[in-house]
């Protein structure tokens, strides 16, 4: 095995072309094996094996600096930079994260997980180099799908004006997670079809020099191209055409499905985690598809993650022009939705909690100042969501709930979620967001008769006294359980409240509680700072009511165990009950 | 006067070319007169007179829909759409805002004040039109300076893939507020110099059709161009070359200075609001210029608003390569800064509070997860800042202070500000932001000896008992005044605290206060929700300490009177003292 001989990138340079090709096959085999057992990003990594070998063959990392966009395609980079054991030996599979990570290696400059950031970050490395009088190569590696993100385009524009070494490798596999969307992809196609010779060239139009590599899975072409730009004295885009999922037939064929994989059978490609039941994704698509047929102005928007809304390829086809994939462009998605609503349409935008962070200003300025009736659905907004540090979903409450005019709702069950969605797409008064519950999928079959247009009216689900447990959204049931423990221990039946509304206080109810309650306990599935509970604490600050806020400490977590984090933050029913009891 | 005959856009159509030219002169005179008395956006409006006349001459607003980017260039649009009195009669000058506003007119579709949003918003109008089977023209009007913003580029990319009527007018005056920065401006120049004939064309590369108008201040050329694209069935960019400040010699010459103006002498152009003293802008530039000479890796970054950091043209020249204007590209600015720090540089990014909203995800992901030592300075983060609804600076505390790892500091005086800046650019541990105080410029001459590396250690500036007044940043002195009133009335000397740190609690101090205090009062120059005071309230929730939070209600304010808003929110020393007294 050649792979055994690789401990650092310079070890590559002792191999000839043929040996490098054999190495690429060994790496590909290791990747497929690990991913079949462990799951992870499949297509992006298989497509980048040759290019990563060529980059490390030509450039001198870590003096020369590579910045991988999203960095979900950095597995081969990890293999070549001293971390191959994490891809060869099952017991070491979890030694590395799925993204670049400076704590793992001096070859990684940033923790990256969101798209479209590499060019700007690399521009910073280059600027610091120039100020310090350095000469190293700075290389950003970005996929075609990530190019549509505003930050990437801002970065390319900036890069295009610089007068020093800067290399952007455009890894063009003609795919985002799903198919690409946007006018620039017509230009990429034109460039591919003209072998890079078309005069109209996005990269040149943004001020960069340009070279084209037709076969981005051919190591010798790549080495030649990278050598030609090494130590260049101006910004250049190296446009390489790769095949996503290369080397695994099913992934080459079904690129969207194989972007990311759960553990699968190596031979058949069949997933070992087949899930056929309903979930918040599938019920969203089913509900919206039905509504779209009744209302031809209902437009469903995704920013390149249609699957989280349940819109698989067939359902997107069924929705037709009423389904809009804007590509990776969250800012545009929110502004577009606001514009649709301003002209009488009925837009619904579904987005991961971690990615709505990319569009704060559009939520505030384009949407909420204009108070247009848009529905936003936030997914994975929970400690039970994705658990890489770059993909946490526990920050959306402070982010969104402090924007004036936005109505942010927290359902606890499937029935509440659908009732809110139904209300939101009918009403024409407010921008509304709905926080899809995390954790267990709960359907209690109860009809929801609540009128959500009575803003900030909480529901008392159990009338009691002494203590009131306010459990928001996915933590409503934790509140119920804590209340039960409280009653078991004290014999006192406490009040339980389902607040539904994240963005406002039910002043009347909170005032009433003062009469026969001594402690109010809030629970939220997000960080405490800037969140829901602290608003309740602020409300009761001048009163005799004691308040206990439960949620998560403000910190960046990484690849955590949910139960451990729950315990660390005191989020067990018995602990909460006991702490409440201390205050009565 | 022709202007007298214009009550709605269709009135334009009774005039011939010569009459339209005379009208443009009348409008220009009215604008110059109003602006000389009232102040406002000067250059952008004078440059757009002819184009606005031509747009309203050719298109049928409000059926056809115009969306002005930033909308600081919409004065002529207002004049032509029934609001001319607000530009002709001094007593009506304040009848309209400085931006488009749906409350003023059915010809305005959005409240807009931030840049780079028009294309996406207009795409929404177009999408809703298509879903409803409409046929009207949708026109976005965007300046060249705004093109560098990520949202605008995302919008163009989306537009470039659509198959229906969509018109983007590129108002190219070869200027942002200051000069343009970015590679795309090389392409705009190439297009200008080739009369739009260059093959390499940014707009075509993004999927749009393209036409060029050499003289964008010539009504008949513009009318011809707009007629040629009216009812077009696909997206098209109409690139018009205009002169910023046209018709006022000094504005044509000093474009940056005349982007926006205070009242000035009509004849000499001299500002009536000349300010020669020092302020936070001037001391920032002076301090940083000095430090830049000592540290060649110190890089000062602006996103197209260098003046707020005090970097006038001469100071930018003095700073040389150490001053970086990224253009309107806040996302890139933060990521660039993080990258500079990651490679050993020392970046300082100055930005208005209202514009840091445009870069939440980069603060969180690109900067704070990577914990790079970057200094951010936020300006106009105060009720005393800009008071248009689109430019408020009172939301940055919830936005920034709930991001893990960020150290957000609030100085109350010039001396504290400079001490924090000095500390921040020396330290290599944390991303740091400093919130420039609003309101009165206070320099008390006191040396600041505090060690800011002891995070979250507040300073007790007066030791007392019963009540503790914690006044954050610009509201520190309001806290001092309230404390004085408290002592006057009760005879009890209360504690006064300058917290300095927005992002964390001084647990030790807060715990100590429990011994001999009954009420803690917090004051912050921002909205209460998600802010500083609610964290204190959360801390004391389970104790006997009462907490009063003072700050602003979560709402969108517009063109407010500061004193009225202060009173509405109970922010007077005597009210605060009285409320505190009720709780002891």
mmCIF file of N, CA and C in Angstrom, chain A residues 400-467:
data_model
loop_
_atom_site.group_PDB
_atom_site.id
_atom_site.type_symbol
_atom_site.label_atom_id
_atom_site.label_comp_id
_atom_site.label_asym_id
_atom_site.label_seq_id
_atom_site.Cartn_x
_atom_site.Cartn_y
_atom_site.Cartn_z
ATOM 1 N N UNK A 400 -33.520 35.355 16.525
ATOM 2 C CA UNK A 400 -34.776 35.737 15.875
ATOM 3 C C UNK A 400 -35.771 36.396 16.813
ATOM 4 N N UNK A 401 -35.775 35.992 18.054
ATOM 5 C CA UNK A 401 -36.888 36.416 18.911
ATOM 6 C C UNK A 401 -36.757 37.862 19.372
ATOM 7 N N UNK A 402 -35.616 38.471 19.128
ATOM 8 C CA UNK A 402 -35.458 39.861 19.533
ATOM 9 C C UNK A 402 -35.623 40.833 18.367
ATOM 10 N N UNK A 403 -36.077 40.330 17.238
ATOM 11 C CA UNK A 403 -36.374 41.184 16.088
ATOM 12 C C UNK A 403 -37.828 41.643 16.205
ATOM 13 N N UNK A 404 -38.057 42.950 16.230
ATOM 14 C CA UNK A 404 -39.439 43.434 16.327
ATOM 15 C C UNK A 404 -40.310 42.903 15.184
ATOM 16 N N UNK A 405 -41.568 42.738 15.480
ATOM 17 C CA UNK A 405 -42.624 42.363 14.517
ATOM 18 C C UNK A 405 -42.638 40.893 14.135
ATOM 19 N N UNK A 406 -41.559 40.169 14.364
ATOM 20 C CA UNK A 406 -41.579 38.744 14.019
ATOM 21 C C UNK A 406 -42.367 37.970 15.071
ATOM 22 N N UNK A 407 -43.225 37.066 14.613
ATOM 23 C CA UNK A 407 -43.928 36.166 15.517
ATOM 24 C C UNK A 407 -43.240 34.808 15.406
ATOM 25 N N UNK A 408 -42.550 34.424 16.465
ATOM 26 C CA UNK A 408 -41.825 33.149 16.429
ATOM 27 C C UNK A 408 -42.566 32.156 17.323
ATOM 28 N N UNK A 409 -42.971 31.058 16.728
ATOM 29 C CA UNK A 409 -43.813 30.085 17.419
ATOM 30 C C UNK A 409 -43.053 28.797 17.723
ATOM 31 N N UNK A 410 -43.391 28.190 18.853
ATOM 32 C CA UNK A 410 -42.734 26.937 19.249
ATOM 33 C C UNK A 410 -43.775 25.858 19.504
ATOM 34 N N UNK A 411 -44.022 25.007 18.522
ATOM 35 C CA UNK A 411 -44.927 23.886 18.755
ATOM 36 C C UNK A 411 -44.212 22.784 19.538
ATOM 37 N N UNK A 412 -44.997 21.971 20.222
ATOM 38 C CA UNK A 412 -44.428 20.846 20.963
ATOM 39 C C UNK A 412 -44.776 19.520 20.304
ATOM 40 N N UNK A 413 -45.798 19.528 19.468
ATOM 41 C CA UNK A 413 -46.251 18.276 18.849
ATOM 42 C C UNK A 413 -46.494 18.483 17.357
ATOM 43 N N UNK A 414 -46.647 17.375 16.677
ATOM 44 C CA UNK A 414 -47.014 17.403 15.271
ATOM 45 C C UNK A 414 -48.299 18.205 15.050
ATOM 46 N N UNK A 415 -49.278 17.986 15.908
ATOM 47 C CA UNK A 415 -50.571 18.634 15.730
ATOM 48 C C UNK A 415 -50.438 20.158 15.881
ATOM 49 N N UNK A 416 -49.667 20.565 16.864
ATOM 50 C CA UNK A 416 -49.466 22.008 17.049
ATOM 51 C C UNK A 416 -48.718 22.608 15.863
ATOM 52 N N UNK A 417 -47.705 21.872 15.409
ATOM 53 C CA UNK A 417 -46.922 22.346 14.260
ATOM 54 C C UNK A 417 -47.814 22.572 13.041
ATOM 55 N N UNK A 418 -48.634 21.582 12.731
ATOM 56 C CA UNK A 418 -49.479 21.719 11.542
ATOM 57 C C UNK A 418 -50.528 22.811 11.728
ATOM 58 N N UNK A 419 -51.027 22.952 12.937
ATOM 59 C CA UNK A 419 -52.016 24.009 13.195
ATOM 60 C C UNK A 419 -51.383 25.390 13.013
ATOM 61 N N UNK A 420 -50.166 25.525 13.476
ATOM 62 C CA UNK A 420 -49.463 26.804 13.320
ATOM 63 C C UNK A 420 -49.183 27.101 11.855
ATOM 64 N N UNK A 421 -48.733 26.073 11.149
ATOM 65 C CA UNK A 421 -48.418 26.238 9.736
ATOM 66 C C UNK A 421 -49.685 26.630 8.973
ATOM 67 N N UNK A 422 -50.758 25.982 9.302
ATOM 68 C CA UNK A 422 -52.038 26.269 8.666
ATOM 69 C C UNK A 422 -52.455 27.716 8.940
ATOM 70 N N UNK A 423 -52.339 28.120 10.196
ATOM 71 C CA UNK A 423 -52.691 29.497 10.550
ATOM 72 C C UNK A 423 -51.781 30.492 9.830
ATOM 73 N N UNK A 424 -50.493 30.186 9.863
ATOM 74 C CA UNK A 424 -49.526 31.149 9.323
ATOM 75 C C UNK A 424 -49.741 31.404 7.834
ATOM 76 N N UNK A 425 -49.989 30.350 7.070
ATOM 77 C CA UNK A 425 -50.113 30.584 5.627
ATOM 78 C C UNK A 425 -51.462 31.209 5.272
ATOM 79 N N UNK A 426 -52.398 31.208 6.224
ATOM 80 C CA UNK A 426 -53.671 31.885 5.968
ATOM 81 C C UNK A 426 -53.636 33.360 6.330
ATOM 82 N N UNK A 427 -52.911 33.695 7.403
ATOM 83 C CA UNK A 427 -52.965 35.063 7.917
ATOM 84 C C UNK A 427 -52.126 36.017 7.040
ATOM 85 N N UNK A 428 -52.467 37.275 7.090
ATOM 86 C CA UNK A 428 -51.788 38.264 6.245
ATOM 87 C C UNK A 428 -51.240 39.433 7.065
ATOM 88 N N UNK A 429 -51.057 39.207 8.362
ATOM 89 C CA UNK A 429 -50.673 40.305 9.248
ATOM 90 C C UNK A 429 -49.189 40.349 9.594
ATOM 91 N N UNK A 430 -48.597 39.171 9.775
ATOM 92 C CA UNK A 430 -47.280 39.139 10.402
ATOM 93 C C UNK A 430 -46.295 38.251 9.648
ATOM 94 N N UNK A 431 -45.022 38.591 9.748
ATOM 95 C CA UNK A 431 -43.995 37.602 9.431
ATOM 96 C C UNK A 431 -43.989 36.576 10.576
ATOM 97 N N UNK A 432 -44.068 35.318 10.238
ATOM 98 C CA UNK A 432 -44.174 34.257 11.250
ATOM 99 C C UNK A 432 -43.061 33.239 11.032
ATOM 100 N N UNK A 433 -42.463 32.799 12.104
ATOM 101 C CA UNK A 433 -41.518 31.686 12.011
ATOM 102 C C UNK A 433 -41.980 30.585 12.959
ATOM 103 N N UNK A 434 -41.737 29.369 12.558
ATOM 104 C CA UNK A 434 -42.154 28.214 13.366
ATOM 105 C C UNK A 434 -40.930 27.343 13.619
ATOM 106 N N UNK A 435 -40.707 27.052 14.902
ATOM 107 C CA UNK A 435 -39.520 26.305 15.310
ATOM 108 C C UNK A 435 -39.883 24.827 15.434
ATOM 109 N N UNK A 436 -39.495 24.063 14.454
ATOM 110 C CA UNK A 436 -39.814 22.630 14.445
ATOM 111 C C UNK A 436 -39.196 21.957 15.679
ATOM 112 N N UNK A 437 -39.991 21.195 16.417
ATOM 113 C CA UNK A 437 -39.454 20.580 17.634
ATOM 114 C C UNK A 437 -38.318 19.602 17.338
ATOM 115 N N UNK A 438 -37.370 19.530 18.247
ATOM 116 C CA UNK A 438 -36.308 18.529 18.160
ATOM 117 C C UNK A 438 -36.627 17.361 19.068
ATOM 118 N N UNK A 439 -35.772 16.382 19.044
ATOM 119 C CA UNK A 439 -35.965 15.214 19.914
ATOM 120 C C UNK A 439 -37.064 14.312 19.399
ATOM 121 N N UNK A 440 -37.705 13.651 20.314
ATOM 122 C CA UNK A 440 -38.749 12.677 19.984
ATOM 123 C C UNK A 440 -39.854 13.313 19.145
ATOM 124 N N UNK A 441 -40.307 12.585 18.148
ATOM 125 C CA UNK A 441 -41.413 13.064 17.306
ATOM 126 C C UNK A 441 -42.719 12.730 18.016
ATOM 127 N N UNK A 442 -43.411 13.757 18.465
ATOM 128 C CA UNK A 442 -44.598 13.524 19.288
ATOM 129 C C UNK A 442 -45.866 13.890 18.545
ATOM 130 N N UNK A 443 -46.732 12.902 18.428
ATOM 131 C CA UNK A 443 -48.062 13.149 17.876
ATOM 132 C C UNK A 443 -49.058 12.636 18.912
ATOM 133 N N UNK A 444 -49.776 13.557 19.537
ATOM 134 C CA UNK A 444 -50.684 13.120 20.601
ATOM 135 C C UNK A 444 -52.140 13.053 20.134
ATOM 136 N N UNK A 445 -52.347 13.353 18.847
ATOM 137 C CA UNK A 445 -53.694 13.229 18.307
ATOM 138 C C UNK A 445 -54.684 14.288 18.767
ATOM 139 N N UNK A 446 -54.231 15.180 19.647
ATOM 140 C CA UNK A 446 -55.156 16.204 20.155
ATOM 141 C C UNK A 446 -55.429 17.267 19.099
ATOM 142 N N UNK A 447 -56.690 17.614 18.941
ATOM 143 C CA UNK A 447 -57.032 18.694 18.023
ATOM 144 C C UNK A 447 -56.560 20.024 18.630
ATOM 145 N N UNK A 448 -55.979 20.855 17.805
ATOM 146 C CA UNK A 448 -55.503 22.163 18.289
ATOM 147 C C UNK A 448 -56.521 23.213 17.849
ATOM 148 N N UNK A 449 -57.199 23.805 18.794
ATOM 149 C CA UNK A 449 -58.260 24.761 18.450
ATOM 150 C C UNK A 449 -57.834 26.193 18.715
ATOM 151 N N UNK A 450 -56.612 26.321 19.166
ATOM 152 C CA UNK A 450 -56.104 27.629 19.559
ATOM 153 C C UNK A 450 -56.118 28.629 18.403
ATOM 154 N N UNK A 451 -56.439 29.879 18.729
ATOM 155 C CA UNK A 451 -56.393 30.951 17.736
ATOM 156 C C UNK A 451 -55.055 31.693 17.883
ATOM 157 N N UNK A 452 -54.130 31.407 16.983
ATOM 158 C CA UNK A 452 -52.796 31.981 17.111
ATOM 159 C C UNK A 452 -52.765 33.478 16.795
ATOM 160 N N UNK A 453 -53.855 33.979 16.235
ATOM 161 C CA UNK A 453 -53.863 35.424 15.951
ATOM 162 C C UNK A 453 -54.012 36.249 17.228
ATOM 163 N N UNK A 454 -54.372 35.597 18.323
ATOM 164 C CA UNK A 454 -54.305 36.283 19.621
ATOM 165 C C UNK A 454 -52.863 36.153 20.092
ATOM 166 N N UNK A 455 -52.048 37.096 19.677
ATOM 167 C CA UNK A 455 -50.609 36.970 19.894
ATOM 168 C C UNK A 455 -50.247 36.892 21.372
ATOM 169 N N UNK A 456 -49.249 36.072 21.637
ATOM 170 C CA UNK A 456 -48.651 35.998 22.970
ATOM 171 C C UNK A 456 -49.619 35.553 24.059
ATOM 172 N N UNK A 457 -50.620 34.779 23.667
ATOM 173 C CA UNK A 457 -51.500 34.184 24.679
ATOM 174 C C UNK A 457 -51.038 32.755 24.928
ATOM 175 N N UNK A 458 -50.506 32.524 26.110
ATOM 176 C CA UNK A 458 -50.020 31.194 26.453
ATOM 177 C C UNK A 458 -51.209 30.308 26.854
ATOM 178 N N UNK A 459 -50.977 29.006 26.880
ATOM 179 C CA UNK A 459 -52.048 28.111 27.303
ATOM 180 C C UNK A 459 -51.685 27.408 28.610
ATOM 181 N N UNK A 460 -52.589 27.523 29.566
ATOM 182 C CA UNK A 460 -52.407 26.799 30.817
ATOM 183 C C UNK A 460 -52.941 25.400 30.587
ATOM 184 N N UNK A 461 -52.058 24.420 30.611
ATOM 185 C CA UNK A 461 -52.499 23.045 30.338
ATOM 186 C C UNK A 461 -52.793 22.301 31.632
ATOM 187 N N UNK A 462 -52.294 22.831 32.718
ATOM 188 C CA UNK A 462 -52.683 22.293 34.031
ATOM 189 C C UNK A 462 -52.704 23.452 35.015
ATOM 190 N N UNK A 463 -53.856 23.651 35.619
ATOM 191 C CA UNK A 463 -53.966 24.745 36.588
ATOM 192 C C UNK A 463 -53.549 24.200 37.947
ATOM 193 N N UNK A 464 -52.628 24.882 38.584
ATOM 194 C CA UNK A 464 -52.189 24.460 39.907
ATOM 195 C C UNK A 464 -51.781 25.680 40.707
ATOM 196 N N UNK A 465 -50.882 25.494 41.630
ATOM 197 C CA UNK A 465 -50.398 26.667 42.363
ATOM 198 C C UNK A 465 -48.979 26.459 42.854
ATOM 199 N N UNK A 466 -48.457 27.416 43.525
ATOM 200 C CA UNK A 466 -47.089 27.454 44.059
ATOM 201 C C UNK A 466 -46.014 27.579 42.971
ATOM 202 N N UNK A 467 -46.021 26.642 42.049
ATOM 203 C CA UNK A 467 -44.996 26.643 41.001
ATOM 204 C C UNK A 467 -45.660 26.547 39.627
#
